[in-house]
Short mmCIF file of C-alpha atoms in Angstrom, two decimals:
data_model
loop_
_atom_site.label_atom_id
_atom_site.label_comp_id
_atom_site.label_asym_id
_atom_site.label_seq_id
_atom_site.Cartn_x
_atom_site.Cartn_y
_atom_site.Cartn_z
CA MET A 1062 3.96 -15.82 -6.95
CA LYS A 1063 2.66 -18.74 -4.93
CA ARG A 1064 4.91 -21.12 -3.16
CA THR A 1065 4.46 -23.92 -0.70
CA LEU A 1066 3.84 -22.90 2.88
CA ARG A 1067 7.01 -23.28 4.88
CA ARG A 1068 6.75 -25.30 8.07
CA LEU A 1069 9.03 -24.19 10.85
CA ALA A 1070 9.30 -24.94 14.53
CA ILE A 1071 7.71 -22.15 16.57
CA PRO A 1072 9.36 -21.20 19.86
CA ALA A 1073 7.07 -21.62 22.84
CA MET A 1074 7.29 -17.92 23.76
CA ALA A 1075 6.02 -16.99 20.31
CA VAL A 1076 3.08 -19.37 20.45
CA VAL A 1077 1.98 -17.89 23.76
CA ALA A 1078 2.24 -14.37 22.32
CA ALA A 1079 0.23 -15.36 19.26
CA VAL A 1080 -2.56 -16.86 21.30
CA THR A 1081 -2.77 -13.67 23.26
CA LEU A 1082 3.36 0.12 -23.55
CA SER A 1083 1.36 -2.12 -25.83
CA SER A 1084 -2.37 -2.50 -25.49
CA CYS A 1085 -2.29 -6.20 -26.34
CA GLY A 1086 -3.75 -8.78 -23.96
CA SER A 1087 -6.56 -8.47 -21.50
CA ALA A 1088 -7.73 -5.00 -20.61
CA LEU A 1089 -7.88 -6.21 -17.03
CA GLY A 1090 -4.19 -6.89 -16.88
CA GLY A 1091 -4.57 -10.65 -16.65
CA GLU A 1092 -5.08 -13.47 -19.11
CA ASP A 1093 -8.25 -13.62 -21.21
CA THR A 1094 -10.80 -15.95 -19.65
CA GLY A 1095 -13.19 -16.25 -22.54
CA SER A 1096 -16.02 -16.20 -20.02
CA GLY A 1097 -18.02 -13.83 -22.19
CA GLY A 1098 -20.38 -12.63 -19.50
CA GLY A 1099 -19.40 -14.12 -16.21
CA ASP A 1100 -20.65 -16.91 -13.97
CA GLY A 1101 -24.21 -16.05 -13.06
CA ASP A 1102 -24.59 -18.80 -10.46
CA ARG A 1103 -21.79 -17.94 -8.06
CA THR A 1104 -20.99 -14.81 -6.13
CA LEU A 1105 -17.25 -14.36 -5.79
CA THR A 1106 -16.61 -13.61 -2.12
CA LEU A 1107 -13.43 -11.82 -1.06
CA ALA A 1108 -12.35 -11.05 2.51
CA LEU A 1109 -10.95 -7.64 3.46
CA SER A 1110 -9.02 -7.11 6.68
CA ARG A 1111 -9.77 -3.42 7.11
CA GLN A 1112 -13.03 -1.54 7.51
CA LEU A 1113 -13.90 0.67 4.53
CA THR A 1114 -13.52 4.41 4.97
CA GLY A 1115 -15.11 5.52 1.68
CA LEU A 1116 -14.84 5.23 -2.10
CA ASN A 1117 -13.74 8.77 -3.02
CA PRO A 1118 -11.76 8.07 -6.24
CA HIS A 1119 -9.31 10.89 -5.56
CA ASN A 1120 -8.24 9.66 -2.13
CA GLY A 1121 -6.07 6.65 -2.93
CA GLY A 1122 -6.94 3.73 -0.69
CA SER A 1123 -5.58 0.88 1.37
CA PRO A 1124 -5.14 -2.43 -0.48
CA ASP A 1125 -6.81 -4.15 2.46
CA SER A 1126 -10.00 -2.10 2.13
CA ASP A 1127 -10.95 0.86 -0.08
CA GLY A 1128 -8.19 0.43 -2.63
CA SER A 1129 -9.29 -3.05 -3.66
CA VAL A 1130 -12.93 -2.02 -4.08
CA LYS A 1131 -12.10 1.20 -5.95
CA GLY A 1132 -9.97 -0.71 -8.42
CA THR A 1133 -13.02 -2.73 -9.53
CA VAL A 1134 -15.42 0.16 -10.20
CA TYR A 1135 -12.93 2.88 -11.20
CA GLU A 1136 -10.05 3.01 -13.65
CA ALA A 1137 -7.03 5.23 -14.24
CA LEU A 1138 -5.07 6.18 -17.34
CA THR A 1139 -2.64 3.35 -16.68
CA TYR A 1140 -2.54 -0.01 -14.98
CA LEU A 1141 0.15 -1.92 -13.07
CA ASP A 1142 0.23 -5.69 -13.41
CA PRO A 1143 1.12 -7.90 -10.41
CA ASP A 1144 4.80 -7.70 -11.38
CA GLY A 1145 4.73 -3.90 -11.34
CA SER A 1146 4.88 -3.36 -15.12
CA VAL A 1147 2.84 -0.46 -16.48
CA HIS A 1148 0.21 -1.01 -19.19
CA PRO A 1149 -2.41 1.07 -21.02
CA ARG A 1150 -5.85 1.41 -19.45
CA LEU A 1151 -7.96 4.50 -20.19
CA ALA A 1152 -4.97 5.86 -22.10
CA GLU A 1153 -4.14 3.72 -25.15
CA LYS A 1154 -0.59 5.03 -25.44
CA TRP A 1155 1.66 7.85 -24.30
CA GLU A 1156 4.92 9.57 -25.08
CA SER A 1157 7.32 11.96 -23.44
CA THR A 1158 7.63 15.02 -25.68
CA GLY A 1159 10.32 16.60 -23.51
CA PRO A 1160 11.73 16.38 -20.00
CA LEU A 1161 8.77 18.37 -18.65
CA GLN A 1162 5.93 17.17 -20.88
CA TRP A 1163 3.98 13.98 -21.55
CA LYS A 1164 1.03 13.32 -23.90
CA PHE A 1165 -1.58 10.58 -23.38
CA ASP A 1166 -3.99 9.35 -26.08
CA ILE A 1167 -7.37 8.61 -24.48
CA ARG A 1168 -9.13 5.38 -25.41
CA ASP A 1169 -12.23 5.64 -27.62
CA GLY A 1170 -15.49 3.83 -26.90
CA VAL A 1171 -15.36 4.05 -23.11
CA SER A 1172 -18.36 5.13 -21.04
CA PHE A 1173 -18.89 5.75 -17.35
CA SER A 1174 -21.41 3.56 -15.56
CA ASP A 1175 -24.05 6.29 -15.88
CA GLY A 1176 -23.71 6.19 -19.68
CA THR A 1177 -21.57 9.33 -20.02
CA PRO A 1178 -18.85 8.85 -22.69
CA LEU A 1179 -15.28 9.32 -21.50
CA THR A 1180 -13.53 12.28 -23.15
CA ALA A 1181 -10.18 13.99 -22.85
CA GLU A 1182 -12.03 16.85 -21.20
CA ASP A 1183 -13.23 14.50 -18.44
CA VAL A 1184 -9.64 13.43 -17.81
CA VAL A 1185 -8.49 17.05 -17.66
CA TRP A 1186 -11.27 17.97 -15.24
CA ASN A 1187 -10.29 15.18 -12.84
CA PHE A 1188 -6.68 16.31 -12.74
CA GLN A 1189 -7.58 19.97 -12.46
CA GLU A 1190 -9.73 19.13 -9.45
CA LEU A 1191 -6.82 17.25 -7.91
CA LEU A 1192 -4.45 20.15 -8.59
CA ASP A 1193 -6.83 22.81 -7.25
CA PRO A 1194 -5.09 24.55 -4.29
CA GLN A 1195 -8.31 24.17 -2.30
CA THR A 1196 -8.42 20.41 -2.81
CA LYS A 1197 -7.25 18.40 0.19
CA SER A 1198 -7.27 14.94 -1.41
CA GLN A 1199 -4.34 12.64 -0.72
CA LEU A 1200 -3.52 12.01 -4.37
CA GLY A 1201 -3.77 15.70 -5.21
CA ALA A 1202 -1.22 16.60 -2.56
CA GLN A 1203 1.31 14.35 -4.25
CA LEU A 1204 0.52 15.47 -7.81
CA LYS A 1205 0.95 19.13 -6.88
CA ILE A 1206 4.60 18.50 -6.10
CA TYR A 1207 5.57 17.77 -9.69
CA VAL A 1208 2.59 18.51 -12.02
CA ALA A 1209 2.18 22.10 -13.22
CA ALA A 1210 -0.90 21.71 -15.43
CA VAL A 1211 -3.04 19.18 -17.31
CA SER A 1212 -4.80 20.26 -20.51
CA THR A 1213 -6.11 19.18 -23.90
CA ASP A 1214 -5.78 21.10 -27.16
CA THR A 1215 -5.94 18.12 -29.53
CA PRO A 1216 -9.03 15.88 -29.66
CA GLY A 1217 -8.52 12.79 -27.55
CA VAL A 1218 -5.08 13.84 -26.28
CA VAL A 1219 -4.23 14.99 -22.74
CA THR A 1220 -1.02 16.91 -22.03
CA PHE A 1221 0.80 16.90 -18.71
CA ASP A 1222 3.16 19.82 -18.14
CA LEU A 1223 5.48 19.15 -15.21
CA LYS A 1224 7.35 21.24 -12.67
CA SER A 1225 10.14 18.67 -12.54
CA PRO A 1226 11.00 15.59 -14.62
CA ALA A 1227 9.09 12.38 -13.93
CA ILE A 1228 10.56 9.63 -16.06
CA ASP A 1229 8.04 7.18 -14.59
CA LEU A 1230 4.94 9.36 -14.92
CA PRO A 1231 2.74 6.65 -16.54
CA SER A 1232 3.43 4.36 -13.59
CA ARG A 1233 2.73 7.12 -11.06
CA LEU A 1234 -0.79 7.58 -12.44
CA TRP A 1235 -1.94 3.99 -11.88
CA ASN A 1236 -4.40 4.80 -9.06
CA VAL A 1237 -5.56 8.29 -10.03
CA TYR A 1238 -9.11 7.13 -10.70
CA LEU A 1239 -11.47 9.06 -12.96
CA THR A 1240 -15.12 9.98 -12.56
CA THR A 1241 -17.52 12.58 -13.99
CA GLN A 1242 -17.78 16.18 -12.87
CA LYS A 1243 -21.55 15.77 -12.45
CA PHE A 1244 -21.17 12.84 -10.05
CA TRP A 1245 -18.41 14.64 -8.18
CA GLU A 1246 -20.68 17.61 -7.60
CA THR A 1247 -23.96 15.77 -6.89
CA GLY A 1248 -23.19 12.24 -5.72
CA ASN A 1249 -22.06 10.76 -2.42
CA LEU A 1250 -18.38 10.10 -3.08
CA ASN A 1251 -17.99 7.70 -0.17
CA THR A 1252 -21.00 5.43 -0.66
CA GLU A 1253 -21.71 5.70 -4.40
CA ALA A 1254 -19.53 5.27 -7.47
CA VAL A 1255 -19.58 6.34 -11.11
CA GLY A 1256 -16.57 4.92 -12.90
CA THR A 1257 -15.57 3.06 -16.05
CA GLY A 1258 -14.55 -0.20 -14.35
CA PRO A 1259 -15.62 -3.78 -15.02
CA TYR A 1260 -17.96 -3.73 -12.02
CA THR A 1261 -20.58 -1.33 -10.74
CA LEU A 1262 -21.39 -0.76 -7.08
CA ALA A 1263 -24.64 -2.44 -6.04
CA SER A 1264 -24.46 -1.56 -2.35
CA ILE A 1265 -21.97 -0.67 0.35
CA ASP A 1266 -21.80 -0.80 4.13
CA LEU A 1267 -18.54 0.78 5.26
CA GLU A 1268 -18.36 -1.44 8.34
CA ASN A 1269 -19.23 -4.70 6.62
CA GLY A 1270 -18.34 -4.57 2.94
CA ALA A 1271 -19.58 -3.96 -0.60
CA LYS A 1272 -21.55 -5.83 -3.25
CA LEU A 1273 -20.73 -5.47 -6.94
CA THR A 1274 -22.36 -6.36 -10.24
CA ALA A 1275 -20.55 -6.85 -13.55
CA ASN A 1276 -20.82 -3.74 -15.72
CA PRO A 1277 -22.74 -4.87 -18.85
CA ASP A 1278 -21.41 -1.90 -20.83
CA TYR A 1279 -17.78 -2.32 -19.85
CA TRP A 1280 -15.46 -1.45 -22.73
CA GLY A 1281 -13.13 -4.37 -22.07
CA GLU A 1282 -13.44 -8.05 -21.27
CA GLN A 1283 -16.29 -9.00 -18.99
CA PRO A 1284 -15.20 -10.35 -15.57
CA ALA A 1285 -15.56 -14.06 -14.86
CA PHE A 1286 -18.18 -13.52 -12.15
CA GLU A 1287 -21.44 -11.65 -12.60
CA LYS A 1288 -21.54 -10.82 -8.89
CA ALA A 1289 -18.79 -10.17 -6.38
CA GLU A 1290 -18.88 -9.33 -2.69
CA TYR A 1291 -16.22 -7.89 -0.44
CA LYS A 1292 -16.69 -8.84 3.19
CA VAL A 1293 -14.97 -6.83 5.91
CA LEU A 1294 -13.56 -9.31 8.40
CA ALA A 1295 -11.29 -7.06 10.41
CA ALA A 1296 -10.50 -9.63 13.10
CA GLU A 1297 -8.00 -12.26 12.03
CA SER A 1298 -10.09 -14.86 13.85
CA ALA A 1299 -13.09 -13.89 11.72
CA ARG A 1300 -11.13 -14.51 8.53
CA VAL A 1301 -9.96 -17.88 9.82
CA SER A 1302 -13.51 -18.86 10.74
CA ALA A 1303 -14.81 -17.76 7.33
CA VAL A 1304 -12.26 -19.94 5.57
CA GLN A 1305 -12.98 -22.88 7.86
CA ALA A 1306 -16.68 -22.56 7.02
CA GLY A 1307 -16.02 -22.17 3.30
CA GLU A 1308 -17.72 -18.76 3.31
CA VAL A 1309 -15.05 -16.88 1.34
CA ASP A 1310 -13.15 -17.64 -1.85
CA ILE A 1311 -10.03 -15.63 -1.06
CA ALA A 1312 -8.70 -14.31 2.24
CA LEU A 1313 -5.46 -12.44 2.80
CA ASN A 1314 -3.58 -11.30 5.90
CA LEU A 1315 -3.95 -14.42 7.97
CA ASP A 1316 -1.35 -14.92 10.66
CA PRO A 1317 1.33 -17.43 9.63
CA LEU A 1318 0.51 -19.44 12.74
CA SER A 1319 -3.10 -19.65 11.56
CA ILE A 1320 -2.51 -20.33 7.90
CA ASP A 1321 -0.64 -23.54 8.64
CA GLN A 1322 -3.91 -25.31 9.43
CA PHE A 1323 -5.09 -24.84 5.85
CA SER A 1324 -1.96 -26.12 4.11
CA SER A 1325 -3.51 -29.58 3.60
CA ASN A 1326 -7.10 -28.38 3.14
CA PRO A 1327 -8.64 -30.00 0.02
CA ASP A 1328 -10.55 -26.83 -0.86
CA TYR A 1329 -7.86 -24.13 -0.57
CA ASP A 1330 -4.32 -23.33 -1.64
CA THR A 1331 -2.16 -21.37 0.78
CA THR A 1332 0.76 -18.98 0.40
CA LEU A 1333 3.29 -17.70 2.90
CA SER A 1334 6.02 -15.49 1.46
CA ASP A 1335 7.58 -12.06 1.64
CA SER A 1336 5.82 -9.11 0.05
CA SER A 1337 6.56 -5.93 -1.84
CA TRP A 1338 6.37 -3.64 1.17
CA VAL A 1339 8.33 -3.18 4.38
CA GLN A 1340 7.16 -3.19 7.98
CA VAL A 1341 8.48 -0.50 10.30
CA ILE A 1342 7.68 1.18 13.56
CA SER A 1343 7.22 4.81 12.58
CA ILE A 1344 8.70 7.24 15.11
CA ASN A 1345 7.01 10.53 16.00
CA GLU A 1346 10.03 12.79 16.37
CA ASN A 1347 8.09 16.03 15.98
CA LYS A 1348 6.33 15.38 19.28
CA GLY A 1349 9.57 16.18 21.06
CA GLY A 1350 10.76 14.43 24.21
CA PRO A 1351 13.00 11.34 24.14
CA LEU A 1352 12.29 10.46 20.50
CA ALA A 1353 13.77 13.75 19.30
CA ASP A 1354 17.16 12.34 20.33
CA VAL A 1355 18.76 10.10 17.69
CA ARG A 1356 20.35 7.98 20.43
CA VAL A 1357 16.94 6.98 21.76
CA ARG A 1358 15.78 6.10 18.28
CA GLN A 1359 18.90 4.03 17.71
CA ALA A 1360 18.35 2.34 21.07
CA LEU A 1361 14.90 1.25 19.92
CA ASN A 1362 16.44 -0.33 16.83
CA TYR A 1363 19.04 -2.23 18.87
CA ALA A 1364 16.42 -3.33 21.41
CA VAL A 1365 14.29 -5.34 18.96
CA ASP A 1366 15.30 -8.94 18.30
CA LYS A 1367 13.89 -9.06 14.79
CA GLN A 1368 14.98 -12.60 13.97
CA SER A 1369 13.29 -14.14 16.99
CA ILE A 1370 10.01 -12.39 16.12
CA ILE A 1371 10.28 -13.50 12.50
CA ASP A 1372 10.94 -17.10 13.50
CA GLY A 1373 8.30 -17.16 16.20
CA LEU A 1374 5.43 -15.19 14.70
CA LEU A 1375 5.99 -14.94 10.95
CA GLY A 1376 6.88 -18.52 10.13
CA GLY A 1377 10.39 -17.55 9.05
CA ALA A 1378 8.95 -16.16 5.82
CA VAL A 1379 11.15 -13.06 5.69
CA GLU A 1380 14.60 -11.79 6.62
CA PRO A 1381 15.36 -8.79 8.85
CA SER A 1382 15.50 -5.45 7.07
CA GLN A 1383 18.87 -4.14 5.94
CA GLY A 1384 18.22 -0.98 7.90
CA GLN A 1385 16.36 0.74 5.07
CA VAL A 1386 12.83 1.26 3.87
CA ILE A 1387 13.24 -0.40 0.47
CA ALA A 1388 13.42 -4.11 -0.28
CA PRO A 1389 13.11 -6.52 -3.22
CA PRO A 1390 11.37 -7.29 -5.55
CA PHE A 1391 10.84 -3.73 -6.78
CA TYR A 1392 14.07 -2.27 -5.34
CA GLU A 1393 17.71 -3.11 -4.89
CA PRO A 1394 18.68 -2.32 -1.28
CA ASN A 1395 21.78 -0.22 -0.69
CA PRO A 1396 24.53 -2.80 0.03
CA ALA A 1397 26.44 -0.25 2.12
CA VAL A 1398 23.59 -0.01 4.64
CA GLN A 1399 23.18 -2.90 7.06
CA GLU A 1400 20.60 -3.88 9.66
CA TYR A 1401 20.72 -2.76 13.26
CA PRO A 1402 21.72 -5.98 15.08
CA TYR A 1403 20.00 -7.05 18.26
CA ASP A 1404 22.23 -5.57 20.98
CA PRO A 1405 20.37 -4.82 24.23
CA GLU A 1406 23.55 -3.69 26.02
CA LYS A 1407 24.23 -1.10 23.35
CA ALA A 1408 20.63 0.02 23.58
CA LYS A 1409 20.99 0.56 27.34
CA GLN A 1410 24.21 2.51 26.86
CA LEU A 1411 22.62 4.78 24.22
CA LEU A 1412 19.70 5.49 26.55
CA ALA A 1413 22.10 6.35 29.36
CA ASP A 1414 24.15 8.61 27.07
CA ALA A 1415 20.95 10.41 26.12
CA GLY A 1416 20.07 10.98 29.76
CA TYR A 1417 17.38 8.28 30.05
CA ALA A 1418 19.15 5.66 32.13
CA THR A 1419 16.09 5.43 34.37
CA GLY A 1420 13.83 4.57 31.45
CA VAL A 1421 11.48 5.91 28.80
CA VAL A 1422 7.70 5.48 28.47
CA LEU A 1423 6.19 5.44 24.95
CA ASP A 1424 2.87 4.54 23.33
CA LEU A 1425 2.52 2.30 20.27
CA ASP A 1426 -0.51 2.20 17.97
CA VAL A 1427 -1.28 -1.04 16.11
CA PRO A 1428 -4.16 -1.22 13.58
CA ALA A 1429 -6.40 -4.17 14.40
CA GLY A 1430 -6.48 -6.97 11.85
CA THR A 1431 -4.35 -5.19 9.27
CA TYR A 1432 -0.97 -6.90 9.44
CA ALA A 1433 -0.14 -10.54 9.97
CA ALA A 1434 0.37 -11.20 13.68
CA GLY A 1435 0.26 -7.43 14.31
CA ALA A 1436 -1.02 -7.58 17.88
CA ALA A 1437 1.39 -10.36 18.85
CA ILE A 1438 4.30 -8.52 17.24
CA GLY A 1439 3.43 -5.39 19.21
CA GLN A 1440 3.52 -7.38 22.44
CA ALA A 1441 6.83 -9.01 21.50
CA VAL A 1442 8.42 -5.64 20.73
CA ALA A 1443 7.13 -4.26 24.03
CA GLN A 1444 8.63 -7.19 25.96
CA GLN A 1445 12.02 -6.76 24.32
CA ALA A 1446 12.01 -2.99 24.79
CA ALA A 1447 11.20 -3.44 28.48
CA ASP A 1448 14.43 -5.41 28.87
CA VAL A 1449 16.45 -2.27 28.05
CA GLY A 1450 14.33 0.18 30.07
CA ILE A 1451 11.77 1.29 27.47
CA THR A 1452 8.14 0.88 28.54
CA ILE A 1453 5.75 0.62 25.58
CA ASN A 1454 2.00 0.90 26.09
CA ILE A 1455 0.03 -0.57 23.17
CA THR A 1456 -3.25 0.65 21.72
CA GLU A 1457 -4.97 -1.58 19.17
CA THR A 1458 -7.91 -0.02 17.33
CA PRO A 1459 -9.97 -0.65 14.17
CA PHE A 1460 -8.40 0.83 11.06
CA PRO A 1461 -10.62 3.95 10.67
CA ALA A 1462 -10.06 5.03 14.29
CA TRP A 1463 -6.36 4.19 14.01
CA LEU A 1464 -6.04 6.25 10.81
CA SER A 1465 -7.94 9.16 12.34
CA ARG A 1466 -5.52 9.34 15.25
CA GLN A 1467 -2.46 9.15 13.05
CA ASN A 1468 -3.74 11.98 10.86
CA GLN A 1469 -3.81 14.38 13.78
CA ASP A 1470 -1.05 16.86 14.47
CA SER A 1471 2.16 15.36 15.78
CA ALA A 1472 1.45 16.46 19.35
CA ALA A 1473 -1.76 14.39 19.44
CA ALA A 1474 -0.52 11.38 17.43
CA ALA A 1475 1.07 8.28 18.92
CA ASP A 1476 4.77 8.10 19.76
CA LEU A 1477 5.15 4.94 17.69
CA VAL A 1478 3.07 3.36 14.91
CA TYR A 1479 3.33 -0.17 13.55
CA ILE A 1480 2.84 0.24 9.81
CA GLY A 1481 3.78 -1.09 6.39
CA TRP A 1482 4.77 0.87 3.30
CA GLY A 1483 5.75 -0.15 -0.21
CA GLY A 1484 5.94 0.73 -3.86
CA GLN A 1485 3.90 -0.79 -6.66
CA TYR A 1486 6.52 -0.99 -9.39
CA LYS A 1487 10.28 -1.22 -9.88
CA ASP A 1488 12.20 1.84 -8.71
CA SER A 1489 9.03 3.64 -7.68
CA TRP A 1490 10.87 6.31 -5.74
CA ALA A 1491 7.60 7.67 -4.41
CA VAL A 1492 8.15 4.91 -1.84
CA PHE A 1493 10.15 7.47 0.15
CA ASP A 1494 7.27 9.96 0.32
CA PRO A 1495 5.67 8.61 3.54
CA PHE A 1496 9.00 9.02 5.31
CA THR A 1497 9.64 12.66 4.38
CA SER A 1498 8.80 15.83 6.27
CA LYS A 1499 6.61 16.89 3.34
CA SER A 1500 4.58 13.69 3.48
CA ARG A 1501 0.82 13.91 3.15
CA TYR A 1502 0.82 11.03 5.62
CA LYS A 1503 0.96 12.27 9.19
CA GLN A 1504 2.56 8.98 10.21
CA SER A 1505 5.99 10.28 9.17
CA ASN A 1506 6.15 12.97 11.88
CA ILE A 1507 9.78 13.85 11.20
CA THR A 1508 11.58 17.01 10.10
CA ASP A 1509 14.71 16.38 8.05
CA PRO A 1510 15.35 18.98 5.31
CA GLU A 1511 18.47 17.19 4.08
CA PHE A 1512 16.62 13.90 3.56
CA ASP A 1513 13.74 15.77 1.90
CA ASP A 1514 16.13 17.46 -0.51
CA VAL A 1515 17.72 14.17 -1.54
CA VAL A 1516 14.28 12.61 -2.12
CA ASN A 1517 13.18 15.63 -4.18
CA ARG A 1518 16.25 15.30 -6.39
CA LEU A 1519 15.77 11.54 -6.60
CA GLN A 1520 12.20 11.84 -7.82
CA ALA A 1521 13.21 14.45 -10.40
CA ALA A 1522 16.16 12.41 -11.72
CA THR A 1523 16.29 12.08 -15.50
CA ASP A 1524 18.18 8.78 -15.68
CA SER A 1525 18.22 5.55 -13.69
CA GLU A 1526 21.87 5.68 -12.64
CA SER A 1527 21.66 9.08 -10.97
CA ALA A 1528 18.37 8.01 -9.38
CA LYS A 1529 19.98 4.94 -7.83
CA ALA A 1530 22.88 7.00 -6.49
CA LEU A 1531 20.45 9.40 -4.83
CA ALA A 1532 18.40 6.49 -3.47
CA ALA A 1533 21.56 5.13 -1.87
CA GLU A 1534 22.20 8.52 -0.27
CA ALA A 1535 18.63 8.68 1.00
CA THR A 1536 18.77 5.22 2.57
CA GLN A 1537 22.05 6.04 4.30
CA ILE A 1538 20.68 9.24 5.84
CA TYR A 1539 17.52 7.55 7.04
CA HIS A 1540 19.45 4.67 8.56
CA ASP A 1541 22.02 6.79 10.37
CA ARG A 1542 19.40 9.10 11.88
CA ALA A 1543 17.19 6.14 12.81
CA HIS A 1544 14.03 7.91 11.71
CA THR A 1545 12.16 4.62 12.07
CA VAL A 1546 12.56 1.20 13.64
CA PHE A 1547 13.58 -0.97 10.70
CA LEU A 1548 11.94 -4.38 10.97
CA TRP A 1549 11.42 -6.68 7.95
CA PRO A 1550 9.64 -6.97 4.61
CA GLY A 1551 5.94 -7.55 5.16
CA THR A 1552 4.65 -11.10 4.98
CA PHE A 1553 2.17 -12.06 2.27
CA THR A 1554 -0.33 -14.74 3.25
CA SER A 1555 -3.25 -15.93 1.18
CA VAL A 1556 -5.88 -18.66 1.20
CA VAL A 1557 -7.44 -19.16 -2.25
CA ALA A 1558 -10.17 -21.60 -3.29
CA LYS A 1559 -8.59 -24.35 -5.38
CA ASP A 1560 -11.01 -23.92 -8.29
CA LEU A 1561 -9.93 -20.29 -8.78
CA GLU A 1562 -7.01 -18.60 -10.48
CA TRP A 1563 -5.74 -15.33 -9.05
CA PRO A 1564 -2.51 -13.57 -10.11
CA SER A 1565 -1.58 -12.72 -6.54
CA ARG A 1566 -0.28 -9.25 -5.85
CA THR A 1567 2.10 -9.27 -2.93
CA SER A 1568 1.05 -5.64 -2.43
CA ARG A 1569 -2.32 -7.14 -1.28
CA TYR A 1570 -4.60 -5.41 -3.80
CA LEU A 1571 -7.44 -7.86 -4.37
CA TYR A 1572 -9.38 -7.00 -7.53
CA ALA A 1573 -12.47 -9.09 -8.27
CA GLN A 1574 -12.01 -8.85 -12.06
CA GLN A 1575 -8.65 -10.60 -11.85
CA VAL A 1576 -10.14 -13.76 -10.35
CA THR A 1577 -11.08 -16.48 -12.84
CA GLN A 1578 -12.24 -20.07 -12.64
CA LYS A 1579 -9.88 -22.91 -13.52
#
């Protein structure tokens, strides 16, 4: 949802830091454009803030890079609209035939971009590959937790047999993208693509971006633009310059202090609002040392003056977190859990009680260009932490290098990581996964069997009321043990050409097929 850019006074300190189930409607999840075949004269140009790491359809993907490109050339059984509601995609409909079984009817008349018709057997193969014990894909690791088997014994119907209930299974499958077995075995999964999406991949340069062409044989509505290009502009300054020069149609993840200059631009509309994810500083407890002590982790939470950073660097667009890793619009925070207030004296006392009165030295990793004002926020946090005796050394690296370091064993990973997490739909309790000991994401780096057990029971809940009760228990545990530094909901910033319509996703997924001309 767009809203007018808020204008707030920026403290001088902050400015200095900144300088340093129906199948009706469109198959694309938006409104029908009636374009019929796209605009052949204009290449839609979209800016990404993270370098691409590859297009493997079974590896998920960041909304700021791979995930946005994959969602144009690949499709899943289901689709989530910008509001988080689930809709049919490659599955026309589905039903739960019992607490541990779901059946999906596969859409007829769909072909992959190499001409291969989509069948139920293709769907089954994709999921069997993901569930193979030898498969190391990110999405497969999650599916193995609750999916026992995927099969077909009726033409055009795929059956999911589960290990535990999943009342939101259709929503969970939104980004499990499908390809052919032949391409999987013979193609280059990172630099080529064979999918059923509205675009096909014309070329890709992982460092610089990807070029797409509308798929002439797409089963659904043709996109509004015949050609689309994703440009990787990892530096925030590069995105600003591209907008100033009119070289991109849409750019996200601009710093609030930068976006203000475009609020009266005759060619662009701007947005500054909160988003559907939360920003935290992930704590590497498994590394041992000071961070293994809950008092040190609590001290970090009390040491950060969240409101001053929000006012100074984020344009006042958000409110401090309530001390939990869920936030509106997709979740109702636990009202019993409140934020850690800014209390430097309490932070000092906790450090002294833990035996670190003389100070603590930690390292913080920040991914370059990924989050609004990320580098400046890191510096602000370091300044505030220094006031209580915590020295924070910051490393800022391009996203692929940053991700590579975080995916190492805990002993080699950073002490602290500035990162954002969020769900894609209402009560998507998989939002807790990155924070569990079992997480496929190394960034969690905690060991808490009690929290893991609550999350397991939450995700297997068979009704919404028991799920919410377990979610409340999970948020309380995570808050009390200070497994992370709770900051604020992420900010959503966008600059969109005025002659375009885009149903903005505050989760930052930027799909070319959803952009239309006014």
